[in-house]
Coordinates of C-alpha atoms in Angstrom, one line a residue:
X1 CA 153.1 91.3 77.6
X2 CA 151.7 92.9 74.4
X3 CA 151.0 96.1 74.2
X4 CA 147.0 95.9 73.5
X5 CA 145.8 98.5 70.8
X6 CA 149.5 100.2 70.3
X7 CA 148.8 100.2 66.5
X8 CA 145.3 101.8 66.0
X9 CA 143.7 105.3 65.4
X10 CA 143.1 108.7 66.5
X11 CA 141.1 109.0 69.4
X12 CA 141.3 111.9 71.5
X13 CA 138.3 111.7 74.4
X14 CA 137.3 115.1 76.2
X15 CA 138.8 113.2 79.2
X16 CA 142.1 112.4 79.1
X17 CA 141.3 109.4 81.4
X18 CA 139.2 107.7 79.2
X19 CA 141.3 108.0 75.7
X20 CA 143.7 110.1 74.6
X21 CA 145.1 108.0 71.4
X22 CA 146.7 109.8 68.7
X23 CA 148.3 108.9 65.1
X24 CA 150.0 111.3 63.3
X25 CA 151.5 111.4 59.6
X26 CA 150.9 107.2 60.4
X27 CA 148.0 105.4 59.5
X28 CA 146.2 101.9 60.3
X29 CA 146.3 98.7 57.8
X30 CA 144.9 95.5 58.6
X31 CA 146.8 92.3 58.0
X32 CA 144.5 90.1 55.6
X33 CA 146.8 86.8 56.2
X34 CA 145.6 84.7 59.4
X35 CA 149.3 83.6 59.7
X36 CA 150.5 87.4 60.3
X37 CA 152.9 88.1 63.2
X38 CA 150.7 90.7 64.9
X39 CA 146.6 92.4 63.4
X40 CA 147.0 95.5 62.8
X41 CA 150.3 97.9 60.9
X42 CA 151.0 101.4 61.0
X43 CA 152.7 102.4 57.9
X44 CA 153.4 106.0 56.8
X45 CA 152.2 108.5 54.6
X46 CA 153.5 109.7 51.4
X47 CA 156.1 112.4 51.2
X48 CA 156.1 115.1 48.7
X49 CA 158.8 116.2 45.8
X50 CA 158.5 120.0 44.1
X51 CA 157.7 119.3 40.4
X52 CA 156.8 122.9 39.5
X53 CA 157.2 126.3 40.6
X54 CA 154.9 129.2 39.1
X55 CA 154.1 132.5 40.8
X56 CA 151.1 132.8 43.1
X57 CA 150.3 132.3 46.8
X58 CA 148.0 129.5 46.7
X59 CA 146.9 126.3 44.9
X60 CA 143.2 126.6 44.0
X61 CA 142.1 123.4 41.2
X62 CA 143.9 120.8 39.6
X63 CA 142.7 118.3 37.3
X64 CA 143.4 115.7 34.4
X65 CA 141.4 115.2 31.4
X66 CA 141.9 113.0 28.6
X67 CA 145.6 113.1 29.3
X68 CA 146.3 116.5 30.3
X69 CA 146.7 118.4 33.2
X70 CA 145.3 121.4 34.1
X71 CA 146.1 124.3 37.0
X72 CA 144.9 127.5 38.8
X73 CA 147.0 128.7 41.2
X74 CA 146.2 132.1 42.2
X75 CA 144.3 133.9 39.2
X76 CA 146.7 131.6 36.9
X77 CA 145.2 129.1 34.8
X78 CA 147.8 127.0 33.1
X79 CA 148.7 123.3 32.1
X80 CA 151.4 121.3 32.6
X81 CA 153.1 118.2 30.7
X82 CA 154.3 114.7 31.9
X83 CA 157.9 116.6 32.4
X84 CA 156.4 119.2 34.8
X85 CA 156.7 122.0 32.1
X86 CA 154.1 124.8 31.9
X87 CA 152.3 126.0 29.4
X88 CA 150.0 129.7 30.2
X89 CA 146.3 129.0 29.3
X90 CA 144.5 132.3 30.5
X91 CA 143.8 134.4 33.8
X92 CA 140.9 134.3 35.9
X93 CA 139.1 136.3 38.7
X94 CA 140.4 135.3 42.3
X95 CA 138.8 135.3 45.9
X96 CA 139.1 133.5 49.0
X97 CA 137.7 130.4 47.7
X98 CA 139.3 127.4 45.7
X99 CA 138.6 127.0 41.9
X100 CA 136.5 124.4 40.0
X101 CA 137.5 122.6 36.7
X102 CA 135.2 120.6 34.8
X103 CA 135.0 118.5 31.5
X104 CA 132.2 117.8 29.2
X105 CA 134.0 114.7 27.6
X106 CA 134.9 114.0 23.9
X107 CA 131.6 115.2 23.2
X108 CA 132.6 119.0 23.8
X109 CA 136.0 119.0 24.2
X110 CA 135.5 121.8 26.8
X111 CA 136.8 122.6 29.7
X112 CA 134.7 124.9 32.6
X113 CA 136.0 126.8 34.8
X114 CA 134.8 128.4 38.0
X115 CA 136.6 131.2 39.6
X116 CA 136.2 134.4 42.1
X117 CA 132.4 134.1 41.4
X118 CA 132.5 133.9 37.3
X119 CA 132.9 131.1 34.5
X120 CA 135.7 130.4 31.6
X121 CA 135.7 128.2 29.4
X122 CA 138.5 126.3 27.4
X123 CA 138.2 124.5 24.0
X124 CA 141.0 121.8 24.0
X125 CA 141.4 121.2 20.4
X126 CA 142.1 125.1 20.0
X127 CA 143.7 126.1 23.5
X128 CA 141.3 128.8 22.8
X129 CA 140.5 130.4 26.8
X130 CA 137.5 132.8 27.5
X131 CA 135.4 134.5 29.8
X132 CA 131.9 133.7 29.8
X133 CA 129.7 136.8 30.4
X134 CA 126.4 135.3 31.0
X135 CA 128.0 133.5 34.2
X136 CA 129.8 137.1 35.8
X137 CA 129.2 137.0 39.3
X138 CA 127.3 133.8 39.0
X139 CA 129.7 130.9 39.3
X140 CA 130.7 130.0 42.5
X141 CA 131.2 126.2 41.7
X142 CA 131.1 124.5 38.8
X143 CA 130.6 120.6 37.5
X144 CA 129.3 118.2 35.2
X145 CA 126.6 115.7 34.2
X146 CA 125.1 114.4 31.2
X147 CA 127.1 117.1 28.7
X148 CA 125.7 119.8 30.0
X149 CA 128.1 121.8 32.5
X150 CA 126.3 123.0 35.7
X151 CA 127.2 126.5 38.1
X152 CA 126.0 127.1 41.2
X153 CA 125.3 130.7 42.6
X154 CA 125.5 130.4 46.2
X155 CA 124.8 133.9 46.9
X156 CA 121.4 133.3 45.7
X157 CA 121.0 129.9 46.0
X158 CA 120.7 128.7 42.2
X159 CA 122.2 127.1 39.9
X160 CA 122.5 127.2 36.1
X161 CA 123.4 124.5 33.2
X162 CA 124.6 125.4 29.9
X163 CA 123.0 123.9 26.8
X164 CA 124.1 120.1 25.8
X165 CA 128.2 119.8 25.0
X166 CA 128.2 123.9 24.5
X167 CA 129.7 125.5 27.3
X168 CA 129.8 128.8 25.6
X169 CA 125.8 129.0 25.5
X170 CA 124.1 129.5 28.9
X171 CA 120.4 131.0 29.0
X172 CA 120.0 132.3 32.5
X173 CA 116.6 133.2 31.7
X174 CA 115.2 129.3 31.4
X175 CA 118.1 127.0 32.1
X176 CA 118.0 127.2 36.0
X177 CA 116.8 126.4 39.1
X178 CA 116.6 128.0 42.8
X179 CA 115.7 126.4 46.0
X180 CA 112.2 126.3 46.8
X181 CA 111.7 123.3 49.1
X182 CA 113.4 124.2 51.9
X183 CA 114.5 127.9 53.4
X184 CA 118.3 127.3 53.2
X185 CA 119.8 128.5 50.2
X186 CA 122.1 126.0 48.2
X187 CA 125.8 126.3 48.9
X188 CA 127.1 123.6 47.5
X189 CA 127.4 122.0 44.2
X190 CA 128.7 118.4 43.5
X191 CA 127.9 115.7 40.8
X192 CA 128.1 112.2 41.8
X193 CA 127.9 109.1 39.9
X194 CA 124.3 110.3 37.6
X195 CA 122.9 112.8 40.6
X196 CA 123.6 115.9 41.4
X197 CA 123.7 116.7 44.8
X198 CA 122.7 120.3 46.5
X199 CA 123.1 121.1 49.9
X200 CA 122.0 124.2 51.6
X201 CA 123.5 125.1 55.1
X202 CA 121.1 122.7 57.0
X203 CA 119.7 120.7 54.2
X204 CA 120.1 119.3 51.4
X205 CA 118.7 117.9 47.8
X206 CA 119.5 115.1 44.6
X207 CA 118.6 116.5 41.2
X208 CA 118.9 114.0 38.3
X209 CA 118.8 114.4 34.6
X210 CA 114.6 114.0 33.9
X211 CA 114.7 115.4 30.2
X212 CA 112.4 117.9 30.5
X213 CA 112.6 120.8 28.2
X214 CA 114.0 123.6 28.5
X215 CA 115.8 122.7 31.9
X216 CA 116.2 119.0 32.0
X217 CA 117.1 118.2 35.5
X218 CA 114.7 117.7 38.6
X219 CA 114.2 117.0 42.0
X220 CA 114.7 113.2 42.4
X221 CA 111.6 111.8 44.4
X222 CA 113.8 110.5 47.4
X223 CA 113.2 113.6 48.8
X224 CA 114.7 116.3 51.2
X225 CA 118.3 115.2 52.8
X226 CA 118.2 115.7 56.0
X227 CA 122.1 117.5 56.3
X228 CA 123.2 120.2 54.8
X229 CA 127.0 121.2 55.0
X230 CA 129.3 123.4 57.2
X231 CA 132.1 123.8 54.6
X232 CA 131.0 124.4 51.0
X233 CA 134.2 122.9 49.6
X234 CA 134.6 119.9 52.4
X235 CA 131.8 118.0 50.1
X236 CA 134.0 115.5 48.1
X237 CA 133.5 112.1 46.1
X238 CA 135.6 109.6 48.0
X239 CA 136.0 106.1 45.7
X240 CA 132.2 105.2 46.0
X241 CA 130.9 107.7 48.4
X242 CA 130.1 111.3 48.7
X243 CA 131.4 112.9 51.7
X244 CA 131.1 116.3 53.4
X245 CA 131.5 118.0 56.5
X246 CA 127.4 118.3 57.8
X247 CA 125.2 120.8 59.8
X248 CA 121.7 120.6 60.2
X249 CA 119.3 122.8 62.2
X250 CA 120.2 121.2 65.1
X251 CA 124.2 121.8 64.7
X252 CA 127.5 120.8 62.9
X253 CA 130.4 119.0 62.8
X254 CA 129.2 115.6 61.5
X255 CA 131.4 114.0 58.9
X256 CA 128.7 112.7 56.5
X257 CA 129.6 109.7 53.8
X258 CA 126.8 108.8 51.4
X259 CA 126.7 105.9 48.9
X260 CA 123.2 106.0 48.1
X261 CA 120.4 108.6 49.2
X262 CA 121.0 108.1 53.0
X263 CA 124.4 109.6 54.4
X264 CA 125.9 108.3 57.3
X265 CA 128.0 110.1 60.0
X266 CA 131.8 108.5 60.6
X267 CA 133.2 111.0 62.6
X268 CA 133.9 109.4 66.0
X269 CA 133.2 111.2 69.3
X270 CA 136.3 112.7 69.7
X271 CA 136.7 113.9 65.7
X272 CA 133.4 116.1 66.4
X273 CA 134.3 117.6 69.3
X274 CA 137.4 118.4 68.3
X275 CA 135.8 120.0 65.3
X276 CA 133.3 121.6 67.8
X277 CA 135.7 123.2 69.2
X278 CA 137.1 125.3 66.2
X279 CA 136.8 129.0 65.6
X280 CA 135.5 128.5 62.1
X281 CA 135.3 125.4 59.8
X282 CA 133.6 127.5 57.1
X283 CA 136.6 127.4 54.9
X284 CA 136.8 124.0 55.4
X285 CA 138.2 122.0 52.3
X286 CA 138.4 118.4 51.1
X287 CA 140.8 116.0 49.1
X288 CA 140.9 112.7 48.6
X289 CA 142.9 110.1 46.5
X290 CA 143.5 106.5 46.4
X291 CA 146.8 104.9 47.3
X292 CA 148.5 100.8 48.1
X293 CA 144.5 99.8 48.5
X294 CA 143.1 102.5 50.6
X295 CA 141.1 105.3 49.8
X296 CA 141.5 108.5 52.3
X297 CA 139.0 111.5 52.7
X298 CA 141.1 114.5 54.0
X299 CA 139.5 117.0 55.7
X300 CA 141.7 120.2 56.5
X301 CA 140.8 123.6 58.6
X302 CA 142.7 126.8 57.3
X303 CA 141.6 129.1 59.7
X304 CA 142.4 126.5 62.6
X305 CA 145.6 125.6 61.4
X306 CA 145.8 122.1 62.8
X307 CA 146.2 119.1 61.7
X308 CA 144.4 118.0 59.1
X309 CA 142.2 115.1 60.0
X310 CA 141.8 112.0 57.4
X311 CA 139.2 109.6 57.4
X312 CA 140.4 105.7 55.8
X313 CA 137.3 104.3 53.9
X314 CA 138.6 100.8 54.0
X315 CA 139.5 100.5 57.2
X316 CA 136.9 103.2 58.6
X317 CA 139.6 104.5 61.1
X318 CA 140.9 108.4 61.5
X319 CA 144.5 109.8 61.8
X320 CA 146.0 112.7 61.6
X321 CA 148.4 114.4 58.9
X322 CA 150.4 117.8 59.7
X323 CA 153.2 119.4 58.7
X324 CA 155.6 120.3 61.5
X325 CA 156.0 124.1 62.4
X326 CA 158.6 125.1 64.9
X327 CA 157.8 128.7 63.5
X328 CA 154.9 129.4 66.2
X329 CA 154.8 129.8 70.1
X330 CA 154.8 125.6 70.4
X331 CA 156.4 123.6 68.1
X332 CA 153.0 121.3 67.1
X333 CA 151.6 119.9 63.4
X334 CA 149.8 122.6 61.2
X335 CA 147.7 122.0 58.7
X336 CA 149.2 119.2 56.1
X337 CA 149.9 121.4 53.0
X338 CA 149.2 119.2 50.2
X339 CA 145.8 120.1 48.3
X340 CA 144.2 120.0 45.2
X341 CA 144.8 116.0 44.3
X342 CA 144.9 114.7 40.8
X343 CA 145.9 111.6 39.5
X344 CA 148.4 112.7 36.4
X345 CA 150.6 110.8 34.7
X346 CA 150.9 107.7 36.5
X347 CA 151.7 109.6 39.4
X348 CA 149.8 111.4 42.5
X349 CA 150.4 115.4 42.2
X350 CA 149.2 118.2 44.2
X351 CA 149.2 121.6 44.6
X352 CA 150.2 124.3 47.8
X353 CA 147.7 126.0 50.4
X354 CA 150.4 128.5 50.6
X355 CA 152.4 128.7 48.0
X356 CA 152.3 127.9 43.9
X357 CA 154.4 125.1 44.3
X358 CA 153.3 121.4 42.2
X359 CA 154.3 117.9 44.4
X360 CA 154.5 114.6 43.4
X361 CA 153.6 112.5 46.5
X362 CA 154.6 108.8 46.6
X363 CA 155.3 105.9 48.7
X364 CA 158.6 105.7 47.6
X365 CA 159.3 109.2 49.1
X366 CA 159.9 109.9 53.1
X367 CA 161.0 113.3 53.1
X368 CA 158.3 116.7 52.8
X369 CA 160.4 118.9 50.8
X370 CA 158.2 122.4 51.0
X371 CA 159.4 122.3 54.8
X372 CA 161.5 125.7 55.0
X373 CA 162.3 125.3 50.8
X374 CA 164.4 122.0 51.6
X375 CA 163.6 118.3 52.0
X376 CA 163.3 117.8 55.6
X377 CA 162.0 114.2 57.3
X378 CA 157.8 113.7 57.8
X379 CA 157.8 114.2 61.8
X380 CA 155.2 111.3 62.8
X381 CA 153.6 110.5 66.0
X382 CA 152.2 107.6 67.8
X383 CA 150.3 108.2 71.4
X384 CA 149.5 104.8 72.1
X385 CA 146.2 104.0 74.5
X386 CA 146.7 104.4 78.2
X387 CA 148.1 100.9 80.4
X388 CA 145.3 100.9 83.4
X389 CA 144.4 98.1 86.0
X390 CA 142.1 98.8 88.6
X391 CA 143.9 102.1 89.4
X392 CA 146.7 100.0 90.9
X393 CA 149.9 100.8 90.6
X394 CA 152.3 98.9 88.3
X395 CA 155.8 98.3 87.7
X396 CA 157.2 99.2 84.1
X397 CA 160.4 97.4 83.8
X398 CA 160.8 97.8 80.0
X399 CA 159.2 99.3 76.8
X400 CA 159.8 97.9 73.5
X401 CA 158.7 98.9 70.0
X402 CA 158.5 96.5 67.1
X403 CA 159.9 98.5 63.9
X404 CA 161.0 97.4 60.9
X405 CA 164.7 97.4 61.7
X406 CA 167.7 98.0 59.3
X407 CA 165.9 100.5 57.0
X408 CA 168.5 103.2 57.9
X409 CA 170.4 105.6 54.8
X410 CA 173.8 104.9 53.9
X411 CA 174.7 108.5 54.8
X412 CA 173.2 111.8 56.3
X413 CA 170.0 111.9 58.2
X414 CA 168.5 108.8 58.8
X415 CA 172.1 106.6 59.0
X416 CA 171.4 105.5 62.3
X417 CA 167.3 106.3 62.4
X418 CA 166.1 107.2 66.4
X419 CA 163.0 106.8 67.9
X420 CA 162.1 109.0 70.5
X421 CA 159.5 108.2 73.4
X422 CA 158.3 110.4 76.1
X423 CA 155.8 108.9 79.0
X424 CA 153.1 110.0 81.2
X425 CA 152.6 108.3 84.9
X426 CA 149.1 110.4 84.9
X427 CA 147.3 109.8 82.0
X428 CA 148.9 112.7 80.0
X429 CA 149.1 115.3 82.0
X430 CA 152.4 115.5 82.9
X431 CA 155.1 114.3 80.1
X432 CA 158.8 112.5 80.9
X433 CA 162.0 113.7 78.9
X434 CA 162.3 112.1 75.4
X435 CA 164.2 109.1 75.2
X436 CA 166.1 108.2 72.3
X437 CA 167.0 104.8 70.9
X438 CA 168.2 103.3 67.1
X439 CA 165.7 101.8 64.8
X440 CA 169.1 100.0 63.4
X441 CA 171.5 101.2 60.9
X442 CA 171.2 99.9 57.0
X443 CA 171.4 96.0 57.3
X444 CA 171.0 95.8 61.2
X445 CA 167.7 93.4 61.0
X446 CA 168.3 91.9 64.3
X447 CA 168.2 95.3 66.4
X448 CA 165.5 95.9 69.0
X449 CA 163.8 99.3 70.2
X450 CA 163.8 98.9 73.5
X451 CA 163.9 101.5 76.4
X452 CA 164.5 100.2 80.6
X453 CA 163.2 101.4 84.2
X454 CA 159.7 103.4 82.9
X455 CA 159.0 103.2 87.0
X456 CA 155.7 102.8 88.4
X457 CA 152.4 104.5 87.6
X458 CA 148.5 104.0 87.9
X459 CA 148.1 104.8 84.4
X460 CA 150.5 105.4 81.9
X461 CA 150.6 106.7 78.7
X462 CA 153.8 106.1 76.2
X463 CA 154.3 108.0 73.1
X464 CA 156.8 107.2 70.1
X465 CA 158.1 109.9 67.4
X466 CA 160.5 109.9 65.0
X467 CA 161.6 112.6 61.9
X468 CA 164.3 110.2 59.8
X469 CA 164.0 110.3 56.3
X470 CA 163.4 106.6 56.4
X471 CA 160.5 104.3 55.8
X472 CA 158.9 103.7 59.9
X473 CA 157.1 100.6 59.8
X474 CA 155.2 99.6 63.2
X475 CA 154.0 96.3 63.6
X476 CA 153.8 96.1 67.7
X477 CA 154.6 96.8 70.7
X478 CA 155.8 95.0 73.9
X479 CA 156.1 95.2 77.7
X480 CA 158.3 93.1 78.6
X481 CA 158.4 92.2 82.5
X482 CA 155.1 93.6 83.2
X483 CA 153.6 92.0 86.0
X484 CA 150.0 92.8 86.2
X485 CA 148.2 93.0 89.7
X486 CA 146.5 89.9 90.4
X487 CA 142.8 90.9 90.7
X488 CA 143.2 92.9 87.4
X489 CA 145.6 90.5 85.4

């Protein structure tokens, strides 16, 4: 018998007897081809290689511009070349938020850049770096539209644009604007496609580029959004949408995603409660890249130090990424440590949340090496959805997964790859001993994952996990010997 909805999402239900699904460090691809073996794949994520080491406790902006790529970690702003090599740029102010970095094009050949609450700017033919005093105190955010660079004040809920491809002049006096249309201050700042959207703490706004004089953007006349956002820096352009972490009057923990003026909430049940349920989500910050043809909004929680949730816009399915931490009082997946995407050099790179560390992430890479300063297998997880037929009980004669087999190293970890499973006779409260069996050494295609005598149970719930440095493909899974009761089968 197949295993019916093995390979899909995360979906943890508030009742364990209803759902309880979970995908970690693994997520969800649809077969296109009609003649495919089985619907649905669960192929891994990217691990991560240390390109660059600099001094500092936290990763804060990264971007590329006209082929160069630009840093702040800590109150360092510096650049690095295609070889990883650093060059110092300038210092900036530091707080508990992350940094901004904007570009007003060939135009200006200027960089902006937003930190601790002021503004810098950076002229690229000159490397010259400076501090821009009309912006002290008022630059929480920073971005770009039309030439003219934009800072938002979210302590007072306005925001400011400097004159047309000069970032060193900024009349405070006449180039601004502060919310008036609705009580809820702006806290958030972000340009997307030829709008600029503003969202308070319940609501939100689109400003577009009227060219009125002396301030030429205004209110565009779609009119008041509806949601404003929980997490200042969770609002993040995701391939063709705009996506945030919402609140509105009536509460939080929507995930919104906006392609035109309307968003639209894709968190499922279980994502918002689980979010519902945090201490803070304030601090809240997003990422999101492209990779192999999907494109992934991450969403992670510093103060909760979970998992960090990811939302697949093709597929319109969540999973989980986390690194690993045996350091705490229950070994479990923290926060994935990766932040600060940008696409540099032909390759994906990132910064640290913890540390000044640079990554290159990639396909081609299985191991996470900022795991205790050595390269150490992505632990993944599959909790698959619970077997249930008319609360009868059931026989379980065997379990088998369908991995890609024969992947395994030539030496080392990941020589002879294991799976483990663990199962649950009640749903998931109660958990089995983990079971180990081969994935198949290097060239051992014909090996099969298979595990004997699961016993009997009402409803059971099986869960797969492995750690191998090795490339975990999961197509399927089986039941073989399964004999359903009649009424139910």
């Amino acid at each position: 018998m197949k295993y019916r909805g093995f390979c899909g999402p995360s979906y943890r239900s508030q009742a364990f007897t209803a759902d309880q699904e979970r995908l970690v460090n693994r997520y969800v691809e649809r077969m296109e081809s009609p003649g495919a073996s089985t619907q649905y794949a669960l192929y891994p994520v990217p691990g991560v290689k240390v390109l660059h080491v600099t001094t500092g406790f936290q990763g804060r902006a990264h971007e590329f511009y006209d082929g160069r790529e630009f840093i702040v970690v800590a109150n360092i702003f510096f650049e690095l070349d295609s070889d990883a090599a650093s060059t110092f740029r300038g210092f900036v102010a530091i707080d508990s938020n992350p940094a901004t970095i904007s570009w007003n094009g060939d135009g200006g050949g200027e960089l902006f850049i937003t930190s601790g609450g002021n503004g810098y700017l950076f002229t690229l033919a000159t490397n010259v770096f400076a501090s821009i005093s009309a912006l002290t105190g008022k630059a929480t955010m920073g971005d770009m539209l039309d030439g003219y660079f934009l800072a938002l004040d979210a302590n007072t809920g306005t925001f400011y644009s400097s004159e047309l491809q000069d970032g060193a002049t900024w009349t405070t006096s006449t180039m601004f604007a502060q919310r008036s249309k609705a009580p809820d201050p702006w806290i958030a700042l972000k340009v997307f496609g030829q709008y600029i959207w503003l969202l308070g703490s319940q609501t939100g706004e689109v400003w577009y580029d009227a060219g009125s004089s002396p301030f030429p953007f205004a209110p565009h006349p779609s009119g008041l959004v509806q949601y404003g956002t929980a997490a200042a820096w969770s609002v993040k352009a995701a391939g063709a949408s705009l996506m945030w972490l919402a609140a509105a009057k009536d509460g939080a923990a929507q995930v919104m995603r906006a392609s035109g003026f309307t968003p639209e909430n894709v968190a499922t049940y279980p994502v918002q409660f689980a979010m519902s349920q945090y201490r803070a989500v304030s601090d809240a910050y997003a990422d999101s890249y492209s990779e192999a043809g999907h494109t992934f909004y991450i969403l992670g929680f510093p103060s909760q130090n979970v998992a960090s949730w990811v939302y697949d816009l093709e597929m319109q399915m969540w999973h989980e990424r986390g690194t690993w931490d045996t350091t705490q009082d229950t070994d479990d997946f923290k926060i994935w440590r990766p932040r600060a995407h940008a696409y540099a050099f032909g390759e994906h790179r990132w910064l640290d949340i913890n540390g000044g560390q640079v990554y290159r992430s990639g396909l081609d890479l299985y191991s996470d090496e900022f795991v205790h300063g050595s390269a150490e297998g992505i632990r993944w997880l599959r909790r698959a959805p619970a077997i249930f037929a008319e609360n009868e009980r059931i026989q379980f004669p065997s379990f088998e997964l369908d991995v890609q087999p024969g992947v395994g190293l030539e030496t080392g970890q990941g020589s002879d790859p294991q799976v483990m499973m663990r199962y649950s006779r009640d749903g998931g409260q109660t958990w089995s001993r983990e079971r180990m069996r081969s994935a198949g050494k290097i060239g051992e295609y014909g090996n099969r994952c298979i595990w004997f005598r699961l016993g009997t149970a009402r409803r059971m719930v099986i869960e797969v996990s492995g750690s191998d440095p090795v490339p975990f493909r999961i197509t399927d899974a089986r039941l073989p010997g399964i004999v359903l009761p009649e009424r139910a089968a």
